[in-house]
Amino acid sequence: MKNGFFLSPDKLNRGYVISALGFLLYLAVSALAGQGAAGVVAIPFALFSAYVFLSVNAARKMDKESAGYNLLWGCAALTLLLGTCAVLSIKLWLGL
């Protein structure tokens, strides 16, 4: 890819796996330490997951064969899950 901000197509799967491990870590921390502490894990991984989703989307625009629909839809679903957990954690901290 010409733009240096996004992940290269060969690193997209690795970014997706890191995002998925972040969600599993969020679930583990939520179960063991409580929802308040789990937000500390959810927020950075939600931002990283959004970054991976935008990278996959940019890679598909440049070359349709570099990233498949499975990766695109999987990243979108994972971003929605982590984003929802992050927003709900922030609402919990603020007492809303």
Tab-separated table of C-alpha atoms in Angstrom:
chain	number	residue	atom	x	y	z
A	1	MET	CA	0.000	0.000	0.000
A	2	LYS	CA	1.181	3.485	-0.702
A	3	ASN	CA	-0.089	5.011	2.531
A	4	GLY	CA	2.174	4.251	5.483
A	5	PHE	CA	-0.486	4.800	8.165
A	6	PHE	CA	-2.406	1.555	7.655
A	7	LEU	CA	-1.195	-1.991	8.165
A	8	SER	CA	0.255	-3.709	5.135
A	9	PRO	CA	-1.814	-6.564	3.651
A	10	ASP	CA	0.574	-9.216	4.965
A	11	LYS	CA	0.067	-7.986	8.559
A	12	LEU	CA	-3.739	-7.812	8.508
A	13	ASN	CA	-4.294	-11.326	9.829
A	14	ARG	CA	-1.852	-10.714	12.680
A	15	GLY	CA	-3.721	-7.526	13.610
A	16	TYR	CA	-7.005	-9.410	13.596
A	17	VAL	CA	-5.600	-12.110	15.884
A	18	ILE	CA	-4.283	-9.479	18.309
A	19	SER	CA	-7.719	-7.839	18.377
A	20	ALA	CA	-9.399	-11.180	19.049
A	21	LEU	CA	-6.943	-11.913	21.861
A	22	GLY	CA	-7.753	-8.487	23.277
A	23	PHE	CA	-11.431	-9.405	23.382
A	24	LEU	CA	-10.621	-12.678	25.150
A	25	LEU	CA	-8.434	-10.781	27.612
A	26	TYR	CA	-11.315	-8.366	28.197
A	27	LEU	CA	-13.647	-11.284	28.975
A	28	ALA	CA	-11.111	-12.820	31.373
A	29	VAL	CA	-10.467	-9.556	33.216
A	30	SER	CA	-14.187	-8.857	33.360
A	31	ALA	CA	-14.832	-12.243	34.952
A	32	LEU	CA	-11.920	-12.138	37.385
A	33	ALA	CA	-11.538	-8.475	38.353
A	34	GLY	CA	-14.872	-6.885	37.522
A	35	GLN	CA	-16.285	-4.637	34.851
A	36	GLY	CA	-14.571	-1.485	36.078
A	37	ALA	CA	-11.096	-2.926	35.591
A	38	ALA	CA	-12.015	-4.545	32.294
A	39	GLY	CA	-12.581	-1.147	30.699
A	40	VAL	CA	-8.863	-0.482	30.943
A	41	VAL	CA	-8.375	-3.436	28.606
A	42	ALA	CA	-11.359	-2.715	26.358
A	43	ILE	CA	-10.521	0.856	25.358
A	44	PRO	CA	-7.049	0.356	23.809
A	45	PHE	CA	-8.071	-2.868	22.103
A	46	ALA	CA	-11.212	-1.207	20.707
A	47	LEU	CA	-9.068	1.542	19.203
A	48	PHE	CA	-6.636	-1.007	17.783
A	49	SER	CA	-9.497	-3.073	16.380
A	50	ALA	CA	-10.898	0.005	14.637
A	51	TYR	CA	-7.419	0.649	13.200
A	52	VAL	CA	-7.251	-2.925	11.877
A	53	PHE	CA	-10.742	-2.597	10.371
A	54	LEU	CA	-9.781	0.617	8.592
A	55	SER	CA	-6.595	-1.059	7.352
A	56	VAL	CA	-8.550	-4.006	5.946
A	57	ASN	CA	-11.005	-1.646	4.293
A	58	ALA	CA	-8.165	0.361	2.716
A	59	ALA	CA	-6.455	-2.838	1.536
A	60	ARG	CA	-9.680	-4.000	-0.118
A	61	LYS	CA	-10.039	-0.687	-1.916
A	62	MET	CA	-6.504	-0.968	-3.311
A	63	ASP	CA	-6.638	-4.663	-4.215
A	64	LYS	CA	-9.693	-6.875	-3.745
A	65	GLU	CA	-7.569	-10.034	-3.528
A	66	SER	CA	-5.332	-8.821	-0.681
A	67	ALA	CA	-8.045	-9.054	1.986
A	68	GLY	CA	-11.163	-11.171	1.746
A	69	TYR	CA	-14.696	-10.502	2.875
A	70	ASN	CA	-14.259	-12.893	5.806
A	71	LEU	CA	-11.524	-10.698	7.242
A	72	LEU	CA	-13.498	-7.522	6.571
A	73	TRP	CA	-16.706	-8.734	8.216
A	74	GLY	CA	-14.812	-10.391	11.078
A	75	CYS	CA	-12.948	-7.169	11.824
A	76	ALA	CA	-16.192	-5.209	11.657
A	77	ALA	CA	-17.896	-7.548	14.128
A	78	LEU	CA	-14.930	-7.528	16.491
A	79	THR	CA	-14.721	-3.743	16.337
A	80	LEU	CA	-18.412	-3.466	17.211
A	81	LEU	CA	-18.016	-5.869	20.144
A	82	LEU	CA	-14.960	-4.158	21.589
A	83	GLY	CA	-16.359	-0.693	20.914
A	84	THR	CA	-19.573	-1.531	22.738
A	85	CYS	CA	-17.635	-2.917	25.702
A	86	ALA	CA	-15.465	0.215	25.807
A	87	VAL	CA	-18.453	2.575	25.662
A	88	LEU	CA	-20.300	0.658	28.360
A	89	SER	CA	-17.202	0.684	30.566
A	90	ILE	CA	-16.872	4.439	30.186
A	91	LYS	CA	-20.566	4.858	31.047
A	92	LEU	CA	-20.004	2.687	34.132
A	93	TRP	CA	-17.061	4.847	35.239
A	94	LEU	CA	-19.049	8.033	34.778
A	95	GLY	CA	-22.088	6.624	36.548
A	96	LEU	CA	-24.435	7.097	33.612
